[in-house]
PDB file of C-alpha atoms in Angstrom:
ATOM      1  CA  MET A   1     284.912  32.289 -52.754  1.00 52.00           C
ATOM      2  CA  LYS A   2     283.795  32.202 -48.859  1.00 46.00           C
ATOM      3  CA  GLU A   3     280.386  32.014 -50.005  1.00 51.00           C
ATOM      4  CA  ILE A   4     280.741  29.045 -53.040  1.00 47.00           C
ATOM      5  CA  ILE A   5     282.957  27.406 -49.675  1.00 47.00           C
ATOM      6  CA  GLY A   6     279.683  27.940 -48.050  1.00 48.00           C
ATOM      7  CA  GLU A   7     277.774  26.358 -50.820  1.00 47.00           C
ATOM      8  CA  VAL A   8     280.042  23.504 -51.123  1.00 44.00           C
ATOM      9  CA  GLU A   9     280.054  22.649 -47.497  1.00 49.00           C
ATOM     10  CA  GLY A  10     275.914  23.285 -47.379  1.00 48.00           C
ATOM     11  CA  ILE A  11     275.430  20.487 -49.920  1.00 45.00           C
ATOM     12  CA  GLU A  12     277.963  18.125 -48.267  1.00 51.00           C
ATOM     13  CA  ILE A  13     275.602  18.435 -45.103  1.00 51.00           C
ATOM     14  CA  LEU A  14     272.746  16.569 -47.052  1.00 54.00           C
ATOM     15  CA  LEU A  15     274.628  14.310 -48.785  1.00 62.00           C
ATOM     16  CA  PRO A  16     274.277  10.790 -46.954  1.00 61.00           C
ATOM     17  CA  ALA A  17     277.344  10.414 -44.875  1.00 67.00           C
ATOM     18  CA  ASN A  18     277.412   6.204 -45.519  1.00 75.00           C
ATOM     19  CA  PHE A  19     275.429   3.693 -46.889  1.00 75.00           C
ATOM     20  CA  ARG A  20     273.240   3.224 -44.791  1.00 76.00           C
ATOM     21  CA  GLU A  21     271.456   7.327 -44.360  1.00 78.00           C
ATOM     22  CA  GLY A  22     271.714   6.995 -48.384  1.00 81.00           C
ATOM     23  CA  LEU A  23     269.265   3.862 -48.469  1.00 81.00           C
ATOM     24  CA  ALA A  24     267.057   5.377 -45.668  1.00 79.00           C
ATOM     25  CA  ALA A  25     267.064   9.001 -47.910  1.00 82.00           C
ATOM     26  CA  VAL A  26     265.973   6.317 -50.722  1.00 85.00           C
ATOM     27  CA  ILE A  27     263.091   5.160 -49.074  1.00 82.00           C
ATOM     28  CA  LEU A  28     261.466   8.438 -47.426  1.00 82.00           C
ATOM     29  CA  VAL A  29     261.461   9.272 -51.580  1.00 85.00           C
ATOM     30  CA  LEU A  30     260.120   6.196 -52.666  1.00 85.00           C
ATOM     31  CA  GLY A  31     257.433   6.878 -49.189  1.00 82.00           C
ATOM     32  CA  LEU A  32     256.606  10.724 -50.729  1.00 83.00           C
ATOM     33  CA  VAL A  33     256.206   8.494 -54.161  1.00 84.00           C
ATOM     34  CA  SER A  34     253.531   6.402 -52.379  1.00 83.00           C
ATOM     35  CA  SER A  35     251.731   9.152 -50.611  1.00 81.00           C
ATOM     36  CA  PHE A  36     250.815  10.553 -54.287  1.00 82.00           C
ATOM     37  CA  LEU A  37     249.247   7.307 -55.135  1.00 79.00           C
ATOM     38  CA  SER A  38     246.755   7.341 -52.459  1.00 77.00           C
ATOM     39  CA  PHE A  39     245.191   9.990 -54.137  1.00 80.00           C
ATOM     40  CA  LYS A  40     243.728   7.678 -56.529  1.00 80.00           C
ATOM     41  CA  LYS A  41     240.953   5.997 -55.337  1.00 77.00           C
ATOM     42  CA  GLN A  42     241.706   2.721 -56.569  1.00 78.00           C
ATOM     43  CA  TRP A  43     245.754   2.248 -54.747  1.00 78.00           C
ATOM     44  CA  LYS A  44     244.447   4.220 -51.519  1.00 78.00           C
ATOM     45  CA  ALA A  45     243.939   1.611 -49.523  1.00 77.00           C
ATOM     46  CA  HIS A  46     247.150  -0.121 -49.982  1.00 78.00           C
ATOM     47  CA  ALA A  47     249.340   3.088 -50.912  1.00 80.00           C
ATOM     48  CA  LEU A  48     248.753   4.682 -47.885  1.00 80.00           C
ATOM     49  CA  LYS A  49     250.063   0.697 -46.297  1.00 80.00           C
ATOM     50  CA  ILE A  50     253.416   1.549 -48.558  1.00 83.00           C
ATOM     51  CA  THR A  51     253.300   4.781 -47.269  1.00 82.00           C
ATOM     52  CA  GLY A  52     253.935   4.125 -43.986  1.00 80.00           C
ATOM     53  CA  ILE A  53     256.258   1.048 -43.765  1.00 81.00           C
ATOM     54  CA  LEU A  54     258.566   3.055 -46.311  1.00 83.00           C
ATOM     55  CA  LEU A  55     258.540   6.279 -43.998  1.00 81.00           C
ATOM     56  CA  LEU A  56     258.714   4.414 -40.804  1.00 79.00           C
ATOM     57  CA  LEU A  57     261.144   2.472 -42.087  1.00 82.00           C
ATOM     58  CA  GLY A  58     263.550   4.838 -43.584  1.00 82.00           C
ATOM     59  CA  LEU A  59     263.228   6.983 -39.642  1.00 79.00           C
ATOM     60  CA  CYS A  60     264.121   3.923 -38.324  1.00 81.00           C
ATOM     61  CA  LEU A  61     267.385   4.040 -39.808  1.00 80.00           C
ATOM     62  CA  PHE A  62     268.226   7.205 -39.706  1.00 77.00           C
ATOM     63  CA  ALA A  63     267.648   7.228 -35.422  1.00 78.00           C
ATOM     64  CA  ASN A  64     269.702   4.068 -35.751  1.00 80.00           C
ATOM     65  CA  ASN A  65     268.908   2.959 -32.015  1.00 79.00           C
ATOM     66  CA  THR A  66     267.883  -0.422 -30.634  1.00 77.00           C
ATOM     67  CA  TRP A  67     264.642   0.702 -29.388  1.00 77.00           C
ATOM     68  CA  SER A  68     263.301   2.153 -33.020  1.00 76.00           C
ATOM     69  CA  TYR A  69     264.354  -0.152 -34.881  1.00 74.00           C
ATOM     70  CA  LEU A  70     262.241  -3.603 -32.197  1.00 74.00           C
ATOM     71  CA  ALA A  71     259.189  -0.470 -31.979  1.00 74.00           C
ATOM     72  CA  GLY A  72     259.364  -0.229 -36.118  1.00 74.00           C
ATOM     73  CA  ILE A  73     259.739  -4.396 -36.643  1.00 69.00           C
ATOM     74  CA  PHE A  74     256.434  -4.499 -34.512  1.00 67.00           C
ATOM     75  CA  ILE A  75     254.471  -1.810 -36.173  1.00 70.00           C
ATOM     76  CA  ILE A  76     255.332  -3.155 -39.766  1.00 70.00           C
ATOM     77  CA  ALA A  77     254.563  -6.490 -39.024  1.00 66.00           C
ATOM     78  CA  THR A  78     251.098  -5.083 -37.775  1.00 65.00           C
ATOM     79  CA  ALA A  79     251.010  -4.296 -41.637  1.00 64.00           C
ATOM     80  CA  VAL A  80     251.613  -7.712 -42.767  1.00 60.00           C
ATOM     81  CA  THR A  81     251.024 -10.562 -40.697  1.00 60.00           C
ATOM     82  CA  ARG A  82     248.214 -11.343 -37.773  1.00 56.00           C
ATOM     83  CA  THR A  83     247.912 -10.024 -34.373  1.00 56.00           C
ATOM     84  CA  GLU A  84     247.799 -12.457 -32.563  1.00 54.00           C
ATOM     85  CA  TYR A  85     250.868 -13.557 -33.595  1.00 54.00           C
ATOM     86  CA  LEU A  86     252.427 -10.595 -32.507  1.00 56.00           C
ATOM     87  CA  GLN A  87     250.563 -10.550 -29.552  1.00 57.00           C
ATOM     88  CA  ASN A  88     252.418 -14.454 -28.583  1.00 55.00           C
ATOM     89  CA  LEU A  89     256.073 -13.259 -29.615  1.00 56.00           C
ATOM     90  CA  ALA A  90     255.384  -9.512 -27.929  1.00 57.00           C
ATOM     91  CA  ALA A  91     253.794 -12.053 -24.105  1.00 55.00           C
ATOM     92  CA  ILE A  92     257.454 -14.354 -24.683  1.00 51.00           C
ATOM     93  CA  ILE A  93     259.958 -10.961 -24.615  1.00 55.00           C
ATOM     94  CA  ARG A  94     257.891  -9.330 -21.794  1.00 55.00           C
ATOM     95  CA  GLY A  95     258.423 -12.943 -19.870  1.00 52.00           C
ATOM     96  CA  ASN A  96     254.646 -12.936 -19.419  1.00 52.00           C
ATOM     97  CA  LYS A  97     253.433 -16.114 -18.193  1.00 52.00           C
ATOM     98  CA  ASP A  98     250.067 -15.693 -17.434  1.00 53.00           C
ATOM     99  CA  TYR A  99     249.496 -14.634 -20.973  1.00 48.00           C
ATOM    100  CA  PHE A 100     249.537 -18.118 -22.530  1.00 43.00           C
ATOM    101  CA  GLU A 101     246.809 -19.435 -19.544  1.00 50.00           C
ATOM    102  CA  TYR A 102     244.238 -17.607 -21.110  1.00 59.00           C
ATOM    103  CA  LYS A 103     243.468 -14.657 -23.996  1.00 73.00           C
ATOM    104  CA  LYS A 104     240.460 -11.654 -24.520  1.00 77.00           C
ATOM    105  CA  GLU A 105     238.938 -10.701 -28.045  1.00 81.00           C
ATOM    106  CA  PHE A 106     235.915  -9.444 -28.248  1.00 85.00           C
ATOM    107  CA  VAL A 107     232.610 -11.017 -29.210  1.00 86.00           C
ATOM    108  CA  SER A 108     231.741  -9.969 -32.768  1.00 87.00           C
ATOM    109  CA  ASN A 109     228.805  -6.976 -33.099  1.00 87.00           C
ATOM    110  CA  LYS A 110     226.669 -10.104 -34.661  1.00 89.00           C
ATOM    111  CA  GLU A 111     226.832 -12.499 -32.017  1.00 89.00           C
ATOM    112  CA  VAL A 112     226.390  -9.951 -29.872  1.00 89.00           C
ATOM    113  CA  PHE A 113     223.007  -8.983 -31.496  1.00 89.00           C
ATOM    114  CA  ASP A 114     222.021 -12.113 -31.677  1.00 89.00           C
ATOM    115  CA  HIS A 115     222.229 -12.820 -27.789  1.00 89.00           C
ATOM    116  CA  LYS A 116     219.990  -9.985 -27.518  1.00 88.00           C
ATOM    117  CA  LEU A 117     217.531 -10.550 -29.507  1.00 87.00           C
ATOM    118  CA  GLN A 118     217.307 -14.127 -28.107  1.00 87.00           C
ATOM    119  CA  ASP A 119     216.897 -12.659 -24.415  1.00 84.00           C
ATOM    120  CA  ILE A 120     214.383 -10.508 -26.243  1.00 83.00           C
ATOM    121  CA  ILE A 121     212.523 -13.247 -26.903  1.00 83.00           C
ATOM    122  CA  GLU A 122     212.730 -15.591 -24.318  1.00 81.00           C
ATOM    123  CA  PHE A 123     211.773 -12.835 -22.213  1.00 79.00           C
ATOM    124  CA  LYS A 124     208.052 -11.833 -23.567  1.00 73.00           C
ATOM    125  CA  HIS A 125     206.192 -14.216 -22.119  1.00 57.00           C
ATOM    126  CA  GLU A 126     202.575 -12.786 -23.058  1.00 49.00           C
ATOM    127  CA  ALA A 127     199.915 -15.580 -21.121  1.00 44.00           C
ATOM    128  CA  PRO A 128     201.629 -16.656 -18.358  1.00 44.00           C
ATOM    129  CA  GLU A 129     200.442 -20.500 -17.416  1.00 47.00           C
ATOM    130  CA  LYS A 130     201.701 -20.059 -13.821  1.00 45.00           C
ATOM    131  CA  LYS A 131     201.513 -17.316 -11.448  1.00 43.00           C
ATOM    132  CA  ASP A 132     204.649 -18.358  -9.419  1.00 44.00           C
ATOM    133  CA  THR A 133     206.653 -17.823 -13.271  1.00 45.00           C
ATOM    134  CA  GLU A 134     205.667 -14.445 -13.584  1.00 48.00           C
ATOM    135  CA  LEU A 135     207.102 -10.902 -12.697  1.00 49.00           C
ATOM    136  CA  VAL A 136     204.569  -8.073 -12.963  1.00 42.00           C
ATOM    137  CA  THR A 137     205.421  -4.567 -12.438  1.00 49.00           C
ATOM    138  CA  ALA A 138     203.209  -2.447 -11.008  1.00 43.00           C
ATOM    139  CA  LYS A 139     203.021   0.099 -14.251  1.00 49.00           C
ATOM    140  CA  PRO A 140     202.269  -1.177 -17.593  1.00 44.00           C
ATOM    141  CA  ALA A 141     205.606  -0.774 -19.927  1.00 42.00           C
ATOM    142  CA  PHE A 142     206.543   1.527 -22.832  1.00 43.00           C
ATOM    143  CA  GLU A 143     204.536   4.239 -21.144  1.00 44.00           C
ATOM    144  CA  ALA A 144     206.057   7.898 -21.925  1.00 38.00           C
ATOM    145  CA  GLY A 145     208.977   9.200 -23.867  1.00 46.00           C
ATOM    146  CA  VAL A 146     212.375   8.070 -25.830  1.00 46.00           C
ATOM    147  CA  SER A 147     212.103   8.396 -29.537  1.00 43.00           C
ATOM    148  CA  GLU A 148     209.247   6.718 -31.904  1.00 51.00           C
ATOM    149  CA  SER A 149     212.255   5.431 -34.016  1.00 60.00           C
ATOM    150  CA  LEU A 150     213.542   2.770 -31.481  1.00 70.00           C
ATOM    151  CA  THR A 151     213.599  -0.985 -32.030  1.00 80.00           C
ATOM    152  CA  PRO A 152     213.853  -3.305 -29.298  1.00 81.00           C
ATOM    153  CA  LEU A 153     217.035  -3.941 -29.747  1.00 85.00           C
ATOM    154  CA  GLN A 154     217.925  -0.885 -30.484  1.00 85.00           C
ATOM    155  CA  LEU A 155     216.234   0.045 -26.373  1.00 86.00           C
ATOM    156  CA  VAL A 156     218.355  -2.934 -25.100  1.00 88.00           C
ATOM    157  CA  LEU A 157     221.441  -1.918 -26.412  1.00 89.00           C
ATOM    158  CA  ILE A 158     221.609   1.279 -25.122  1.00 90.00           C
ATOM    159  CA  ALA A 159     219.593   0.820 -21.914  1.00 91.00           C
ATOM    160  CA  GLU A 160     222.994  -1.733 -21.377  1.00 92.00           C
ATOM    161  CA  ASP A 161     225.581   0.757 -22.658  1.00 92.00           C
ATOM    162  CA  PHE A 162     223.777   3.369 -20.093  1.00 93.00           C
ATOM    163  CA  ALA A 163     223.730   0.617 -17.232  1.00 93.00           C
ATOM    164  CA  PHE A 164     227.174  -0.337 -17.460  1.00 93.00           C
ATOM    165  CA  LYS A 165     228.032   3.439 -17.170  1.00 93.00           C
ATOM    166  CA  GLU A 166     226.853   3.622 -14.027  1.00 92.00           C
ATOM    167  CA  ILE A 167     229.142   0.962 -12.911  1.00 91.00           C
ATOM    168  CA  GLU A 168     232.078   2.691 -14.655  1.00 92.00           C
ATOM    169  CA  ARG A 169     231.546   5.408 -12.548  1.00 92.00           C
ATOM    170  CA  ARG A 170     231.733   3.789  -9.142  1.00 91.00           C
ATOM    171  CA  TYR A 171     235.194   2.616 -10.337  1.00 90.00           C
ATOM    172  CA  ASN A 172     236.450   5.948 -12.711  1.00 90.00           C
ATOM    173  CA  LYS A 173     237.659   2.944 -14.832  1.00 90.00           C
ATOM    174  CA  PRO A 174     236.274   1.806 -18.484  1.00 92.00           C
ATOM    175  CA  ILE A 175     234.394  -1.330 -18.883  1.00 91.00           C
ATOM    176  CA  GLN A 176     236.140  -3.649 -21.584  1.00 91.00           C
ATOM    177  CA  ARG A 177     231.913  -4.498 -23.561  1.00 92.00           C
ATOM    178  CA  HIS A 178     231.153  -7.858 -24.588  1.00 92.00           C
ATOM    179  CA  ILE A 179     234.709 -10.215 -23.523  1.00 89.00           C
ATOM    180  CA  ARG A 180     235.214 -13.734 -25.076  1.00 89.00           C
ATOM    181  CA  ILE A 181     238.149 -15.597 -22.488  1.00 86.00           C
ATOM    182  CA  ILE A 182     240.095 -18.440 -24.395  1.00 83.00           C
ATOM    183  CA  SER A 183     241.893 -20.813 -22.591  1.00 76.00           C
ATOM    184  CA  PRO A 184     243.322 -24.018 -23.717  1.00 74.00           C
ATOM    185  CA  ASP A 185     240.239 -26.323 -23.128  1.00 76.00           C
ATOM    186  CA  LYS A 186     237.118 -23.565 -22.620  1.00 81.00           C
ATOM    187  CA  GLU A 187     235.596 -19.994 -23.924  1.00 86.00           C
ATOM    188  CA  LEU A 188     233.430 -18.168 -21.730  1.00 88.00           C
ATOM    189  CA  GLU A 189     231.870 -14.979 -22.441  1.00 91.00           C
ATOM    190  CA  PHE A 190     230.762 -12.103 -20.674  1.00 92.00           C
ATOM    191  CA  ASP A 191     228.891  -8.495 -20.853  1.00 93.00           C
ATOM    192  CA  GLY A 192     231.686  -6.696 -19.845  1.00 92.00           C
ATOM    193  CA  LEU A 193     234.736  -7.376 -18.266  1.00 91.00           C
ATOM    194  CA  LEU A 194     236.448  -4.569 -15.676  1.00 90.00           C
ATOM    195  CA  GLU A 195     240.380  -5.462 -14.432  1.00 88.00           C
ATOM    196  CA  LEU A 196     241.347  -3.101 -11.282  1.00 87.00           C
ATOM    197  CA  LYS A 197     244.192  -3.646 -10.015  1.00 83.00           C
ATOM    198  CA  ASN A 198     243.732  -6.852  -7.340  1.00 85.00           C
ATOM    199  CA  LYS A 199     240.340  -7.192  -7.888  1.00 88.00           C
ATOM    200  CA  SER A 200     238.521  -8.149 -11.593  1.00 90.00           C
ATOM    201  CA  ILE A 201     234.578  -7.306 -12.100  1.00 92.00           C
ATOM    202  CA  ILE A 202     232.368  -9.756 -14.815  1.00 93.00           C
ATOM    203  CA  CYS A 203     229.711  -7.067 -15.724  1.00 93.00           C
ATOM    204  CA  ALA A 204     225.684  -9.364 -16.940  1.00 93.00           C
ATOM    205  CA  SER A 205     223.068  -7.682 -18.387  1.00 92.00           C
ATOM    206  CA  LYS A 206     219.561  -8.455 -18.626  1.00 92.00           C
ATOM    207  CA  ILE A 207     217.210  -5.412 -20.347  1.00 90.00           C
ATOM    208  CA  ILE A 208     213.657  -6.902 -20.110  1.00 86.00           C
ATOM    209  CA  PRO A 209     211.171  -4.035 -22.290  1.00 80.00           C
ATOM    210  CA  HIS A 210     208.399  -5.789 -21.610  1.00 74.00           C
ATOM    211  CA  ALA A 211     205.699  -5.096 -18.320  1.00 67.00           C
ATOM    212  CA  SER A 212     205.728  -8.452 -17.068  1.00 76.00           C
ATOM    213  CA  PHE A 213     207.924 -11.525 -17.802  1.00 78.00           C
ATOM    214  CA  PRO A 214     208.650 -14.945 -16.239  1.00 80.00           C
ATOM    215  CA  LEU A 215     211.048 -15.871 -14.031  1.00 84.00           C
ATOM    216  CA  GLU A 216     212.547 -18.493 -14.837  1.00 86.00           C
ATOM    217  CA  PRO A 217     214.700 -18.179 -17.725  1.00 87.00           C
ATOM    218  CA  LEU A 218     216.484 -15.254 -15.461  1.00 87.00           C
ATOM    219  CA  TYR A 219     216.899 -17.594 -13.010  1.00 89.00           C
ATOM    220  CA  GLN A 220     219.015 -19.780 -15.590  1.00 89.00           C
ATOM    221  CA  SER A 221     220.724 -16.424 -17.020  1.00 90.00           C
ATOM    222  CA  VAL A 222     221.942 -16.386 -13.477  1.00 90.00           C
ATOM    223  CA  GLN A 223     223.325 -19.902 -12.562  1.00 90.00           C
ATOM    224  CA  TYR A 224     224.833 -19.321 -15.931  1.00 91.00           C
ATOM    225  CA  ILE A 225     226.499 -16.493 -15.126  1.00 91.00           C
ATOM    226  CA  LEU A 226     228.199 -17.649 -11.803  1.00 90.00           C
ATOM    227  CA  GLN A 227     229.183 -20.914 -13.464  1.00 90.00           C
ATOM    228  CA  GLN A 228     230.840 -18.861 -16.276  1.00 91.00           C
ATOM    229  CA  THR A 229     232.648 -16.579 -13.418  1.00 90.00           C
ATOM    230  CA  ALA A 230     233.547 -19.645 -11.427  1.00 89.00           C
ATOM    231  CA  GLU A 231     235.418 -21.116 -14.191  1.00 88.00           C
ATOM    232  CA  TYR A 232     236.911 -17.969 -14.627  1.00 87.00           C
ATOM    233  CA  ARG A 233     237.943 -17.945 -11.505  1.00 86.00           C
ATOM    234  CA  LYS A 234     240.491 -20.774 -11.628  1.00 84.00           C
ATOM    235  CA  LEU A 235     242.141 -18.600 -14.213  1.00 82.00           C
ATOM    236  CA  LEU A 236     242.912 -15.336 -12.457  1.00 81.00           C
ATOM    237  CA  PRO A 237     246.059 -15.865  -9.491  1.00 79.00           C
ATOM    238  CA  ARG A 238     244.709 -16.994  -5.777  1.00 79.00           C
ATOM    239  CA  TYR A 239     245.471 -12.735  -4.413  1.00 81.00           C
ATOM    240  CA  LYS A 240     242.784 -11.681  -7.048  1.00 83.00           C
ATOM    241  CA  LYS A 241     239.456 -10.871  -5.914  1.00 88.00           C
ATOM    242  CA  LEU A 242     236.587 -11.351  -8.352  1.00 90.00           C
ATOM    243  CA  HIS A 243     232.935 -10.249  -8.200  1.00 91.00           C
ATOM    244  CA  VAL A 244     229.939 -10.499 -10.528  1.00 92.00           C
ATOM    245  CA  SER A 245     227.756  -6.955 -11.139  1.00 93.00           C
ATOM    246  CA  TYR A 246     224.441  -8.635 -12.648  1.00 94.00           C
ATOM    247  CA  VAL A 247     222.331  -5.518 -14.524  1.00 94.00           C
ATOM    248  CA  ILE A 248     218.604  -5.960 -14.752  1.00 92.00           C
ATOM    249  CA  VAL A 249     217.189  -3.269 -15.871  1.00 90.00           C
ATOM    250  CA  SER A 250     213.013  -3.162 -16.614  1.00 87.00           C
ATOM    251  CA  THR A 251     209.657  -1.244 -16.104  1.00 82.00           C
ATOM    252  CA  PHE A 252     210.728  -1.955 -11.938  1.00 80.00           C
ATOM    253  CA  ASN A 253     208.806   0.381  -9.032  1.00 81.00           C
ATOM    254  CA  ASN A 254     210.466   0.122  -5.786  1.00 83.00           C
ATOM    255  CA  GLU A 255     208.472  -2.835  -4.320  1.00 84.00           C
ATOM    256  CA  THR A 256     208.768  -4.929  -7.476  1.00 83.00           C
ATOM    257  CA  LYS A 257     212.409  -4.644  -6.894  1.00 85.00           C
ATOM    258  CA  GLU A 258     212.637  -4.975  -3.149  1.00 87.00           C
ATOM    259  CA  LYS A 259     211.061  -8.481  -4.043  1.00 88.00           C
ATOM    260  CA  LEU A 260     212.486  -9.466  -7.373  1.00 88.00           C
ATOM    261  CA  LEU A 261     215.915  -8.921  -5.326  1.00 88.00           C
ATOM    262  CA  ARG A 262     215.158 -11.213  -2.743  1.00 88.00           C
ATOM    263  CA  LYS A 263     214.249 -14.056  -4.744  1.00 87.00           C
ATOM    264  CA  LEU A 264     217.642 -13.198  -6.631  1.00 86.00           C
ATOM    265  CA  ASP A 265     219.588 -13.045  -3.806  1.00 85.00           C
ATOM    266  CA  ALA A 266     218.083 -16.403  -2.383  1.00 83.00           C
ATOM    267  CA  ASN A 267     219.137 -18.285  -5.749  1.00 77.00           C
ATOM    268  CA  VAL A 268     222.408 -17.170  -4.305  1.00 78.00           C
ATOM    269  CA  THR A 269     224.524 -20.680  -2.561  1.00 72.00           C
ATOM    270  CA  SER A 270     226.442 -19.895  -0.010  1.00 64.00           C
ATOM    271  CA  VAL A 271     229.035 -22.404  -2.038  1.00 61.00           C
ATOM    272  CA  THR A 272     228.957 -19.018  -4.786  1.00 70.00           C
ATOM    273  CA  SER A 273     229.557 -16.574  -2.028  1.00 66.00           C
ATOM    274  CA  GLU A 274     232.613 -17.857  -0.388  1.00 73.00           C
ATOM    275  CA  MET A 275     234.796 -18.203  -3.962  1.00 82.00           C
ATOM    276  CA  PHE A 276     233.319 -14.618  -5.383  1.00 86.00           C
ATOM    277  CA  GLU A 277     230.820 -11.841  -4.615  1.00 87.00           C
ATOM    278  CA  VAL A 278     228.065 -11.033  -6.548  1.00 90.00           C
ATOM    279  CA  GLU A 279     225.851  -8.006  -6.463  1.00 91.00           C
ATOM    280  CA  PHE A 280     222.453  -7.200  -8.413  1.00 93.00           C
ATOM    281  CA  LEU A 281     221.714  -4.024  -9.312  1.00 92.00           C
ATOM    282  CA  LEU A 282     218.191  -3.247 -10.264  1.00 92.00           C
ATOM    283  CA  TYR A 283     217.129  -0.189 -12.832  1.00 90.00           C
ATOM    284  CA  SER A 284     213.993   0.984 -14.173  1.00 87.00           C
ATOM    285  CA  PHE A 285     214.467   2.472 -17.612  1.00 87.00           C
ATOM    286  CA  GLU A 286     213.402   5.840 -16.087  1.00 85.00           C
ATOM    287  CA  GLU A 287     216.251   5.933 -13.889  1.00 87.00           C
ATOM    288  CA  LEU A 288     218.437   5.218 -16.637  1.00 87.00           C
ATOM    289  CA  GLY A 289     217.015   8.324 -18.688  1.00 84.00           C
ATOM    290  CA  LEU A 290     215.353   5.994 -20.896  1.00 79.00           C
ATOM    291  CA  PRO A 291     211.545   6.241 -20.402  1.00 69.00           C
ATOM    292  CA  LEU A 292     209.315   4.328 -22.560  1.00 60.00           C
ATOM    293  CA  LEU A 293     207.137   4.618 -25.469  1.00 49.00           C
ATOM    294  CA  ASP A 294     203.566   2.246 -25.864  1.00 43.00           C
ATOM    295  CA  SER A 295     204.607   2.655 -30.075  1.00 39.00           C
ATOM    296  CA  ILE A 296     207.965   0.664 -29.360  1.00 45.00           C
ATOM    297  CA  LYS A 297     205.662  -2.445 -28.906  1.00 44.00           C
ATOM    298  CA  SER A 298     204.663  -2.346 -33.150  1.00 39.00           C
ATOM    299  CA  GLN A 299     207.975  -2.018 -33.735  1.00 45.00           C
ATOM    300  CA  PRO A 300     210.183  -4.850 -35.218  1.00 46.00           C
ATOM    301  CA  LEU A 301     212.754  -6.363 -33.267  1.00 43.00           C
ATOM    302  CA  ILE A 302     216.089  -4.709 -35.613  1.00 44.00           C
TER     303      ILE A 302
END
């Protein structure tokens, strides 16, 4: 008799106490059924999404907690609506007024590749017309090292990543790569952005895999980044400092780096210096652990 009573009590524990728990149980069962449907290749993507939504909804109903419902709404909404709307909603809930001054998004890979290819073409200068426009390194480019399979574009992307890692080690914080800042009246693009508590660091890079290159495009690039940074300064709170780390990687020796550094420093006006700090970081490929090969010269750009 006691055994029968015990079994009945066990069954009662498993039975839902109210409609909410009953609905949660049904939803969880449907979620499990949907998970089995995901084994079918043609249904996998949609079945997994439905499984996640159903399981989350069932757990929220069982929890019966305000915060679990709120979290569930946001998580489920990510599957059925655009992330931009959720970001706006989250900013409203947090009372974050600064969020609506500007937004950040990542630049697409295609745009990044196009920009880097343009740089490679722009800095490839075979026959200089004026001596003053050409910077000649003390040693030939592509002389020894890395893999023959690397194209110039791959080399540029790897070198930029290695150079940015040097900056990350300095601040012990990761750089957000290839960021677009969107405000109501402008769009700004930076190769990297590193946000500290009281300081924003703009990271720009020019990777030049040539033994010699014209200086004019480099000067223009520096001026453009400084103008973009000045615009970004307007979007930041007054208390926040701004710093520009402009990285140049090429086949430098120490003497060439010193000469170029003096020319670049002279290009930064005193007005710009008052608005934000500017530093130029010059690396050779060898310093970043990327010795070059002569065979890369003949490789296609991509």
